[in-house]
Amino acid sequence: MRKSKADTELTRRRIVQTAAREFQRNGIGGTGLADLMAAAGLTHGGFYRHFASKDQLVAEACAEAMKDTADVLTSAASETAGQPKFQTIIEKYLDAAHRDDSSSGCPLASLGSELARADVNTREVVTQGFNRLVDMVAATLRRRNPDAARSDAIFATVALIGAVTMSRIVADPELSDEILDNTAAHLG
Amino acid sequence: MRKSKADTELTRRRIVQTAAREFQRNGIGGTGLADLMAAAGLTHGGFYRHFASKDQLVAEACAEAMKDTADVLTSAASETAGQPKFQTIIEKYLDAAHRDDSSSGCPLASLGSELARADVNTREVVTQGFNRLVDMVAATLRRRNPDAARSDAIFATVALIGAVTMSRIVADPELSDEILDNTAAHLG
DNA sequence: TGTACATCAGTGAACGCGCGTTCACTGATGTAC
DNA sequence: TGTACATCAGTGAACGCGCGTTCACTGATGTAC
């Protein structure tokens, strides 16, 4: 049953990517390792050949998801012409598609309150991802003062996270849309 | 062992209040009914004399916590002289004390991503609480146009929620303070 | 108002279940000569 | 380059544990007469 080094690495990557998706969809506590491994096409017994614990996978999956989020927003900003990059980022983050599919979105919005209780390693990884997100947003602002750009970027980023989080909680679809639209209007 | 109707009602209220505290501190999934009942000074067997399920208690505890949050902010706003009520609400919500003690704070910040996956009943109760919070904030804005006041209030409220959520996730204390201070500066 | 009985709040043990983790095993891959 | 052996990725069963929920029981409260 042993696999080649290349296959092993592929399997490991597949588990991390599947985990990012499943954690974001069902929550960290709501995702069991057995289900997760099955979703990756494996049985749960092999998990510990790749990771020391669930917590370690959580950290790696969050790192992956943070990177993906930054990449998606950066790509959207550079590919969309005719409007400021900052505007594109806001619209992309506050899009109904992002709200409606948490599995491939930003982990800060899909796992926020769980991350606040996650272990230090996960929180450090996520902090790094947040800083990169803020830097990326700040770069689109093109303000003279870098401190002011960072300040504006932090504010915009936390507002985006709060808006998507609330848009998912709210049981009233109209209110949910209103939250996204209002936030876009205020930030844009 | 039977208790009087008055005692029964007191016990029930105590369970709900304890639950609001424990859920907000450890998360909904992270709080077991046995621990919760013990924290309320009872054994877990008696739980179902008061509630049909954990989900029902979650909904009631969230309703309680939402009401408490609105009350605390309203009181602070009306008791603090010398600055606009809106400014007081922002400062109170973004206070480090709120960040550092989630147990008595706003459930939208402490349970956000878990609430997005909660059952419909809980989400409806929370939606109602969010609407009341928004109305309360809107009332402090004293804008001519009520729609504009509501729009501003929704934006401010989701920004507050996002800021406190992120300030709790971040592993860097300076960044955590920076998030709160920046958000206060931008909203105020 | 007093008595007999029904109710039911709370206890503590037990239920099945799914969790994260461990382990003996298999057999293909990697390595040493 | 070929052979013998060690390694280890993945399987599937099992582990202890805590979860939400149920239940028989106790005895004080509430109710009917």
CSV table of C-alpha atoms (C1' of nucleotides) in Angstrom, one decimal:
chain,number,residue,atom,x,y,z
A,1,MET,CA,0.0,0.0,0.0
A,2,ARG,CA,3.0,2.3,0.3
A,3,LYS,CA,2.9,5.3,-2.1
A,4,SER,CA,5.7,7.1,-3.8
A,5,LYS,CA,7.0,10.3,-2.3
A,6,ALA,CA,5.3,12.3,-5.0
A,7,ASP,CA,2.0,10.6,-4.4
A,8,THR,CA,2.3,11.1,-0.6
A,9,GLU,CA,2.8,14.8,-1.1
A,10,LEU,CA,-0.2,14.9,-3.4
A,11,THR,CA,-2.3,13.1,-0.9
A,12,ARG,CA,-1.2,15.5,1.8
A,13,ARG,CA,-2.1,18.5,-0.3
A,14,ARG,CA,-5.4,17.0,-1.1
A,15,ILE,CA,-6.2,16.5,2.6
A,16,VAL,CA,-5.3,20.1,3.4
A,17,GLN,CA,-7.4,21.4,0.5
A,18,THR,CA,-10.4,19.2,1.4
A,19,ALA,CA,-10.1,20.3,5.0
A,20,ALA,CA,-10.1,24.0,4.1
A,21,ARG,CA,-13.3,23.4,2.2
A,22,GLU,CA,-15.0,21.2,4.9
A,23,PHE,CA,-14.0,23.3,7.9
A,24,GLN,CA,-15.3,26.4,6.1
A,25,ARG,CA,-18.5,24.7,5.2
A,26,ASN,CA,-19.4,22.9,8.4
A,27,GLY,CA,-17.2,24.6,11.0
A,28,ILE,CA,-14.1,23.2,12.7
A,29,GLY,CA,-16.1,21.5,15.5
A,30,GLY,CA,-18.7,20.4,13.0
A,31,THR,CA,-16.2,18.5,10.8
A,32,GLY,CA,-15.0,15.1,11.9
A,33,LEU,CA,-11.8,13.6,10.7
A,34,ALA,CA,-13.5,10.5,9.4
A,35,ASP,CA,-15.9,12.5,7.2
A,36,LEU,CA,-13.1,14.8,6.1
A,37,MET,CA,-10.8,11.9,5.1
A,38,ALA,CA,-13.7,10.2,3.3
A,39,ALA,CA,-14.3,13.5,1.4
A,40,ALA,CA,-10.6,13.3,0.4
A,41,GLY,CA,-11.1,9.8,-0.8
A,42,LEU,CA,-9.3,8.1,2.1
A,43,THR,CA,-10.1,6.2,5.3
A,44,HIS,CA,-9.5,8.0,8.6
A,45,GLY,CA,-6.8,5.6,9.8
A,46,GLY,CA,-4.2,7.1,7.6
A,47,PHE,CA,-4.6,10.6,8.9
A,48,TYR,CA,-1.8,10.5,11.4
A,49,ARG,CA,0.7,9.5,8.7
A,50,HIS,CA,0.4,13.1,7.5
A,51,PHE,CA,-0.5,15.2,10.6
A,52,ALA,CA,0.3,15.1,14.3
A,53,SER,CA,-3.2,16.2,15.3
A,54,LYS,CA,-6.5,17.7,14.1
A,55,ASP,CA,-5.2,21.1,15.4
A,56,GLN,CA,-2.2,20.9,13.1
A,57,LEU,CA,-4.5,20.3,10.1
A,58,VAL,CA,-6.7,23.2,11.2
A,59,ALA,CA,-3.7,25.5,11.1
A,60,GLU,CA,-2.6,24.4,7.7
A,61,ALA,CA,-6.1,24.5,6.3
A,62,CYS,CA,-6.6,28.0,7.6
A,63,ALA,CA,-3.2,29.1,6.1
A,64,GLU,CA,-4.3,27.6,2.8
A,65,ALA,CA,-7.7,29.3,2.9
A,66,MET,CA,-6.2,32.7,3.8
A,67,LYS,CA,-3.8,32.5,0.9
A,68,ASP,CA,-6.5,31.5,-1.5
A,69,THR,CA,-8.7,34.4,-0.3
A,70,ALA,CA,-5.9,36.9,-0.9
A,71,ASP,CA,-5.1,35.4,-4.2
A,72,VAL,CA,-8.6,35.5,-5.4
A,73,LEU,CA,-9.0,39.1,-4.4
A,74,THR,CA,-5.7,40.1,-5.9
A,75,SER,CA,-6.5,38.4,-9.2
A,76,ALA,CA,-9.9,40.0,-9.4
A,77,ALA,CA,-8.4,43.4,-8.7
A,78,SER,CA,-5.8,43.1,-11.4
A,79,GLU,CA,-8.1,41.5,-14.0
A,80,THR,CA,-11.0,44.0,-13.7
A,81,ALA,CA,-10.5,47.2,-15.6
A,82,GLY,CA,-12.6,50.4,-15.5
A,83,GLN,CA,-12.8,50.8,-11.8
A,84,PRO,CA,-10.4,51.2,-8.8
A,85,LYS,CA,-8.9,48.0,-7.5
A,86,PHE,CA,-10.2,48.7,-4.0
A,87,GLN,CA,-13.7,48.9,-5.4
A,88,THR,CA,-13.3,45.5,-7.1
A,89,ILE,CA,-12.0,43.9,-3.9
A,90,ILE,CA,-15.0,45.2,-1.9
A,91,GLU,CA,-17.5,44.0,-4.5
A,92,LYS,CA,-15.9,40.6,-4.8
A,93,TYR,CA,-15.8,40.1,-1.0
A,94,LEU,CA,-19.4,41.4,-0.5
A,95,ASP,CA,-20.8,39.4,-3.4
A,96,ALA,CA,-23.8,37.2,-2.7
A,97,ALA,CA,-21.8,34.3,-4.2
A,98,HIS,CA,-19.2,34.7,-1.4
A,99,ARG,CA,-22.0,34.8,1.3
A,100,ASP,CA,-23.8,31.7,-0.2
A,101,ASP,CA,-20.7,29.5,-0.5
A,102,SER,CA,-18.6,29.8,2.6
A,103,SER,CA,-16.5,26.7,1.6
A,104,SER,CA,-14.3,28.5,-0.8
A,105,GLY,CA,-14.4,31.9,0.8
A,106,CYS,CA,-12.6,33.8,3.5
A,107,PRO,CA,-12.0,31.8,6.7
A,108,LEU,CA,-12.2,34.9,8.8
A,109,ALA,CA,-15.8,35.2,7.9
A,110,SER,CA,-16.7,31.5,7.9
A,111,LEU,CA,-14.8,30.5,11.1
A,112,GLY,CA,-14.4,33.8,12.9
A,113,SER,CA,-15.7,33.0,16.4
A,114,GLU,CA,-14.2,29.5,16.3
A,115,LEU,CA,-10.8,30.9,15.4
A,116,ALA,CA,-10.9,33.2,18.4
A,117,ARG,CA,-10.9,30.0,20.5
A,118,ALA,CA,-8.4,28.1,18.3
A,119,ASP,CA,-5.0,27.2,19.6
A,120,VAL,CA,-2.1,29.7,19.4
A,121,ASN,CA,-0.5,28.2,16.3
A,122,THR,CA,-3.7,28.5,14.3
A,123,ARG,CA,-4.3,32.1,15.5
A,124,GLU,CA,-0.7,33.0,14.6
A,125,VAL,CA,-1.1,31.6,11.1
A,126,VAL,CA,-4.4,33.4,10.7
A,127,THR,CA,-2.9,36.6,12.0
A,128,GLN,CA,-0.2,36.5,9.4
A,129,GLY,CA,-2.9,35.9,6.7
A,130,PHE,CA,-4.9,38.9,8.0
A,131,ASN,CA,-1.8,41.1,7.9
A,132,ARG,CA,-1.2,40.1,4.3
A,133,LEU,CA,-4.8,40.8,3.4
A,134,VAL,CA,-4.5,44.2,5.0
A,135,ASP,CA,-1.3,44.9,3.2
A,136,MET,CA,-2.9,43.9,-0.1
A,137,VAL,CA,-5.9,46.1,0.5
A,138,ALA,CA,-3.7,49.0,1.6
A,139,ALA,CA,-1.7,48.7,-1.6
A,140,THR,CA,-4.9,49.3,-3.6
A,141,LEU,CA,-5.6,52.5,-1.7
A,142,ARG,CA,-2.6,54.5,-3.0
A,143,ARG,CA,-2.7,57.0,-0.2
A,144,ARG,CA,0.3,59.2,0.4
A,145,ASN,CA,0.7,58.3,4.0
A,146,PRO,CA,1.4,54.5,4.5
A,147,ASP,CA,0.1,54.6,8.0
A,148,ALA,CA,-3.2,56.1,6.9
A,149,ALA,CA,-3.4,53.5,4.1
A,150,ARG,CA,-2.9,50.7,6.7
A,151,SER,CA,-5.5,52.3,9.0
A,152,ASP,CA,-8.0,52.5,6.2
A,153,ALA,CA,-7.2,49.0,5.1
A,154,ILE,CA,-7.7,47.5,8.6
A,155,PHE,CA,-11.0,49.3,8.9
A,156,ALA,CA,-12.3,48.2,5.5
A,157,THR,CA,-11.1,44.6,6.1
A,158,VAL,CA,-12.9,44.2,9.5
A,159,ALA,CA,-16.0,45.8,8.1
A,160,LEU,CA,-16.0,43.3,5.2
A,161,ILE,CA,-15.6,40.4,7.6
A,162,GLY,CA,-18.4,41.6,9.9
A,163,ALA,CA,-20.7,42.2,6.9
A,164,VAL,CA,-20.3,38.7,5.4
A,165,THR,CA,-20.5,37.1,8.9
A,166,MET,CA,-23.8,38.9,9.7
A,167,SER,CA,-25.2,38.4,6.2
A,168,ARG,CA,-24.9,34.6,6.8
A,169,ILE,CA,-26.4,34.7,10.3
A,170,VAL,CA,-29.5,36.8,9.4
A,171,ALA,CA,-32.6,34.7,8.7
A,172,ASP,CA,-34.1,37.4,6.5
A,173,PRO,CA,-32.8,37.3,2.9
A,174,GLU,CA,-33.7,40.9,2.2
A,175,LEU,CA,-31.8,42.1,5.3
A,176,SER,CA,-28.9,39.9,4.3
A,177,ASP,CA,-28.7,41.6,0.9
A,178,GLU,CA,-29.2,45.0,2.6
A,179,ILE,CA,-26.2,44.3,4.8
A,180,LEU,CA,-23.9,43.5,1.9
A,181,ASP,CA,-25.2,46.4,-0.3
A,182,ASN,CA,-24.9,48.9,2.5
A,183,THR,CA,-21.4,47.9,3.4
A,184,ALA,CA,-20.3,48.1,-0.2
A,185,ALA,CA,-21.9,51.6,-0.5
A,186,HIS,CA,-20.2,52.9,2.6
A,187,LEU,CA,-16.8,51.5,1.9
A,188,GLY,CA,-16.8,52.2,-1.9
B,1,MET,CA,-37.6,17.3,45.4
B,2,ARG,CA,-40.4,19.2,43.6
B,3,LYS,CA,-39.9,23.0,43.8
B,4,SER,CA,-42.6,25.7,43.9
B,5,LYS,CA,-43.6,27.4,40.7
B,6,ALA,CA,-41.7,30.5,41.7
B,7,ASP,CA,-38.5,28.4,42.3
B,8,THR,CA,-38.9,26.6,39.1
B,9,GLU,CA,-39.1,29.8,37.2
B,10,LEU,CA,-36.0,31.1,39.0
B,11,THR,CA,-34.1,28.0,38.1
B,12,ARG,CA,-35.1,28.2,34.5
B,13,ARG,CA,-34.0,31.8,34.3
B,14,ARG,CA,-30.7,30.9,36.0
B,15,ILE,CA,-30.1,28.2,33.4
B,16,VAL,CA,-30.7,30.6,30.6
B,17,GLN,CA,-28.4,33.2,32.1
B,18,THR,CA,-25.7,30.7,32.8
B,19,ALA,CA,-26.0,29.3,29.3
B,20,ALA,CA,-25.7,32.8,27.8
B,21,ARG,CA,-22.4,33.2,29.7
B,22,GLU,CA,-21.0,29.8,29.0
B,23,PHE,CA,-22.0,29.7,25.3
B,24,GLN,CA,-20.3,33.1,24.8
B,25,ARG,CA,-17.2,32.1,26.7
B,26,ASN,CA,-16.6,28.6,25.2
B,27,GLY,CA,-18.7,28.6,22.1
B,28,ILE,CA,-22.0,26.6,21.6
B,29,GLY,CA,-20.3,23.4,20.5
B,30,GLY,CA,-17.7,23.8,23.2
B,31,THR,CA,-20.2,23.9,26.0
B,32,GLY,CA,-21.7,20.6,27.2
B,33,LEU,CA,-25.0,20.5,28.9
B,34,ALA,CA,-23.5,18.7,31.9
B,35,ASP,CA,-20.9,21.4,32.5
B,36,LEU,CA,-23.5,24.1,31.9
B,37,MET,CA,-26.0,22.7,34.4
B,38,ALA,CA,-23.2,22.2,36.9
B,39,ALA,CA,-22.3,25.9,36.4
B,40,ALA,CA,-25.9,26.7,37.2
B,41,GLY,CA,-25.7,24.6,40.4
B,42,LEU,CA,-27.7,21.6,39.1
B,43,THR,CA,-27.2,18.1,37.7
B,44,HIS,CA,-27.7,17.5,34.0
B,45,GLY,CA,-30.6,15.1,34.4
B,46,GLY,CA,-33.0,17.9,35.2
B,47,PHE,CA,-32.3,19.8,32.0
B,48,TYR,CA,-35.3,18.4,30.1
B,49,ARG,CA,-37.8,19.5,32.7
B,50,HIS,CA,-37.1,23.0,31.4
B,51,PHE,CA,-36.1,22.7,27.7
B,52,ALA,CA,-37.0,20.4,24.9
B,53,SER,CA,-33.4,20.4,23.5
B,54,LYS,CA,-30.1,22.1,23.6
B,55,ASP,CA,-31.1,24.0,20.5
B,56,GLN,CA,-34.0,25.5,22.3
B,57,LEU,CA,-31.7,26.7,25.1
B,58,VAL,CA,-29.3,28.1,22.6
B,59,ALA,CA,-32.1,30.2,21.1
B,60,GLU,CA,-33.2,31.5,24.5
B,61,ALA,CA,-29.7,32.2,25.6
B,62,CYS,CA,-28.9,34.2,22.5
B,63,ALA,CA,-32.1,36.2,22.8
B,64,GLU,CA,-31.1,37.0,26.4
B,65,ALA,CA,-27.6,38.0,25.4
B,66,MET,CA,-28.8,40.1,22.5
B,67,LYS,CA,-31.2,41.9,24.9
B,68,ASP,CA,-28.5,42.4,27.5
B,69,THR,CA,-26.1,43.8,24.8
B,70,ALA,CA,-28.7,46.3,23.6
B,71,ASP,CA,-29.5,47.3,27.2
B,72,VAL,CA,-25.9,47.8,28.2
B,73,LEU,CA,-25.2,50.0,25.2
B,74,THR,CA,-28.4,52.0,25.6
B,75,SER,CA,-27.7,52.6,29.3
B,76,ALA,CA,-24.1,53.7,28.6
B,77,ALA,CA,-25.4,56.1,25.9
B,78,SER,CA,-27.9,57.7,28.1
B,79,GLU,CA,-25.7,57.9,31.2
B,80,THR,CA,-22.6,59.4,29.5
B,81,ALA,CA,-22.8,63.1,29.1
B,82,GLY,CA,-20.5,65.3,27.1
B,83,GLN,CA,-20.3,63.4,23.9
B,84,PRO,CA,-22.8,62.1,21.2
B,85,LYS,CA,-24.6,58.9,22.2
B,86,PHE,CA,-23.3,57.2,19.0
B,87,GLN,CA,-19.7,57.9,20.1
B,88,THR,CA,-20.4,56.3,23.5
B,89,ILE,CA,-21.9,53.2,21.9
B,90,ILE,CA,-18.9,52.8,19.6
B,91,GLU,CA,-16.4,53.2,22.4
B,92,LYS,CA,-18.3,50.9,24.7
B,93,TYR,CA,-18.5,48.2,22.0
B,94,LEU,CA,-14.9,48.5,21.0
B,95,ASP,CA,-13.6,48.7,24.5
B,96,ALA,CA,-10.8,46.3,25.4
B,97,ALA,CA,-12.9,45.0,28.3
B,98,HIS,CA,-15.5,43.8,25.8
B,99,ARG,CA,-12.9,42.1,23.7
B,100,ASP,CA,-11.3,40.5,26.8
B,101,ASP,CA,-14.5,39.1,28.3
B,102,SER,CA,-16.7,37.6,25.7
B,103,SER,CA,-19.0,36.0,28.3
B,104,SER,CA,-21.0,39.1,29.0
B,105,GLY,CA,-20.7,40.7,25.6
B,106,CYS,CA,-22.4,40.7,22.3
B,107,PRO,CA,-23.2,37.2,21.0
B,108,LEU,CA,-22.8,38.3,17.4
B,109,ALA,CA,-19.1,38.8,18.0
B,110,SER,CA,-18.6,35.9,20.3
B,111,LEU,CA,-20.6,33.3,18.4
B,112,GLY,CA,-20.8,34.8,14.9
B,113,SER,CA,-19.6,31.9,12.7
B,114,GLU,CA,-21.5,29.4,14.9
B,115,LEU,CA,-24.7,31.3,14.6
B,116,ALA,CA,-24.5,31.2,10.8
B,117,ARG,CA,-24.8,27.4,11.2
B,118,ALA,CA,-27.4,27.5,14.0
B,119,ASP,CA,-31.0,26.3,13.4
B,120,VAL,CA,-33.6,28.6,11.9
B,121,ASN,CA,-35.2,29.4,15.3
B,122,THR,CA,-31.9,30.7,16.7
B,123,ARG,CA,-31.1,32.6,13.6
B,124,GLU,CA,-34.6,34.2,13.7
B,125,VAL,CA,-34.2,35.2,17.3
B,126,VAL,CA,-30.7,36.6,16.6
B,127,THR,CA,-32.0,38.5,13.5
B,128,GLN,CA,-34.6,40.2,15.7
B,129,GLY,CA,-31.9,41.2,18.2
B,130,PHE,CA,-29.7,42.5,15.4
B,131,ASN,CA,-32.6,44.6,14.1
B,132,ARG,CA,-33.2,46.1,17.5
B,133,LEU,CA,-29.5,46.9,17.9
B,134,VAL,CA,-29.5,48.6,14.5
B,135,ASP,CA,-32.7,50.6,15.4
B,136,MET,CA,-31.1,51.6,18.6
B,137,VAL,CA,-27.9,52.8,16.9
B,138,ALA,CA,-29.9,54.5,14.2
B,139,ALA,CA,-31.8,56.4,16.8
B,140,THR,CA,-28.5,57.9,18.1
B,141,LEU,CA,-27.6,59.2,14.7
B,142,ARG,CA,-30.4,61.7,14.4
B,143,ARG,CA,-30.2,62.0,10.7
B,144,ARG,CA,-33.0,63.6,8.8
B,145,ASN,CA,-33.6,60.7,6.5
B,146,PRO,CA,-34.6,57.5,8.4
B,147,ASP,CA,-33.4,55.3,5.6
B,148,ALA,CA,-30.0,56.9,5.7
B,149,ALA,CA,-29.9,56.5,9.4
B,150,ARG,CA,-30.7,52.9,9.1
B,151,SER,CA,-28.1,52.4,6.4
B,152,ASP,CA,-25.4,54.1,8.5
B,153,ALA,CA,-26.5,52.1,11.5
B,154,ILE,CA,-26.2,48.8,9.7
B,155,PHE,CA,-22.8,49.7,8.4
B,156,ALA,CA,-21.5,50.8,11.8
B,157,THR,CA,-23.0,47.7,13.6
B,158,VAL,CA,-21.4,45.1,11.2
B,159,ALA,CA,-18.1,47.0,11.4
B,160,LEU,CA,-18.2,46.8,15.2
B,161,ILE,CA,-18.9,43.1,15.1
B,162,GLY,CA,-16.1,42.5,12.6
B,163,ALA,CA,-13.7,44.5,14.6
B,164,VAL,CA,-14.3,42.8,17.9
B,165,THR,CA,-14.3,39.3,16.3
B,166,MET,CA,-11.0,40.0,14.6
B,167,SER,CA,-9.5,41.6,17.7
B,168,ARG,CA,-10.1,38.3,19.5
B,169,ILE,CA,-8.7,36.1,16.7
B,170,VAL,CA,-5.4,38.0,16.2
B,171,ALA,CA,-2.5,36.6,18.2
B,172,ASP,CA,-0.7,39.9,18.3
B,173,PRO,CA,-1.9,42.2,21.2
B,174,GLU,CA,-0.7,45.4,19.5
B,175,LEU,CA,-2.6,44.5,16.3
B,176,SER,CA,-5.6,43.6,18.4
B,177,ASP,CA,-5.6,47.1,20.0
B,178,GLU,CA,-4.9,48.7,16.6
B,179,ILE,CA,-8.0,47.0,15.2
B,180,LEU,CA,-10.2,48.4,17.9
B,181,ASP,CA,-8.7,51.9,17.9
B,182,ASN,CA,-8.8,52.2,14.1
B,183,THR,CA,-12.4,51.1,13.9
B,184,ALA,CA,-13.4,53.6,16.6
B,185,ALA,CA,-11.5,56.3,14.8
B,186,HIS,CA,-13.2,55.6,11.5
B,187,LEU,CA,-16.7,55.3,12.8
B,188,GLY,CA,-16.5,58.1,15.4
C,1,DT,C1',-59.0,24.0,57.2
C,2,DG,C1',-57.3,19.3,56.9
C,3,DT,C1',-56.3,15.2,54.4
C,4,DA,C1',-55.2,12.1,50.5
C,5,DC,C1',-53.4,11.9,46.2
C,6,DA,C1',-51.4,13.5,41.9
C,7,DT,C1',-47.9,16.2,40.0
C,8,DC,C1',-43.4,17.2,38.7
C,9,DA,C1',-38.4,19.5,39.7
C,10,DG,C1',-34.3,17.6,40.4
C,11,DT,C1',-31.1,13.4,41.0
C,12,DG,C1',-27.9,10.1,39.2
C,13,DA,C1',-27.3,6.2,36.4
C,14,DA,C1',-27.6,4.7,31.8
C,15,DC,C1',-28.3,4.9,26.6
C,16,DG,C1',-26.3,5.0,21.9
C,17,DC,C1',-23.3,7.7,19.2
C,18,DG,C1',-19.5,10.0,17.0
C,19,DC,C1',-15.4,12.0,18.3
C,20,DG,C1',-9.9,12.1,18.0
C,21,DT,C1',-6.5,8.9,18.4
C,22,DT,C1',-4.0,4.3,18.3
C,23,DC,C1',-2.6,0.1,16.4
C,24,DA,C1',-1.7,-4.4,13.9
C,25,DC,C1',-1.5,-5.3,9.3
C,26,DT,C1',-0.6,-5.1,4.1
C,27,DG,C1',2.1,-4.5,0.2
C,28,DA,C1',4.3,-1.2,-2.9
C,29,DT,C1',8.3,1.9,-2.6
C,30,DG,C1',12.8,3.1,-1.4
C,31,DT,C1',17.5,1.7,-0.1
C,32,DA,C1',21.8,-1.0,0.6
C,33,DC,C1',24.8,-4.1,-1.3
D,1,DT,C1',21.6,-3.8,-12.8
D,2,DG,C1',19.6,-7.1,-9.7
D,3,DT,C1',18.3,-8.8,-5.2
D,4,DA,C1',17.1,-8.7,-0.2
D,5,DC,C1',15.4,-6.1,3.2
D,6,DA,C1',13.6,-1.9,5.5
D,7,DT,C1',10.3,1.6,5.3
D,8,DC,C1',5.9,3.5,5.5
D,9,DA,C1',1.1,5.2,3.2
D,10,DG,C1',-3.1,3.6,3.7
D,11,DT,C1',-6.7,0.2,5.7
D,12,DG,C1',-10.0,-1.1,9.0
D,13,DA,C1',-10.9,-2.3,13.7
D,14,DA,C1',-10.6,-0.8,18.2
D,15,DC,C1',-9.7,2.5,22.2
D,16,DG,C1',-11.6,5.7,25.8
D,17,DC,C1',-14.3,9.7,26.2
D,18,DG,C1',-17.8,13.2,26.3
D,19,DC,C1',-21.8,14.3,24.0
D,20,DG,C1',-27.2,14.9,24.0
D,21,DT,C1',-30.9,12.5,25.6
D,22,DT,C1',-33.7,9.2,28.4
D,23,DC,C1',-35.5,7.1,32.6
D,24,DA,C1',-36.6,5.2,37.2
D,25,DC,C1',-36.8,7.3,41.4
D,26,DT,C1',-37.5,10.8,45.4
D,27,DG,C1',-40.0,13.8,48.0
D,28,DA,C1',-41.8,18.5,48.3
D,29,DT,C1',-45.6,21.1,46.1
D,30,DG,C1',-50.1,21.6,44.2
D,31,DT,C1',-54.9,20.1,44.0
D,32,DA,C1',-59.4,18.0,45.0
D,33,DC,C1',-62.6,17.0,48.3
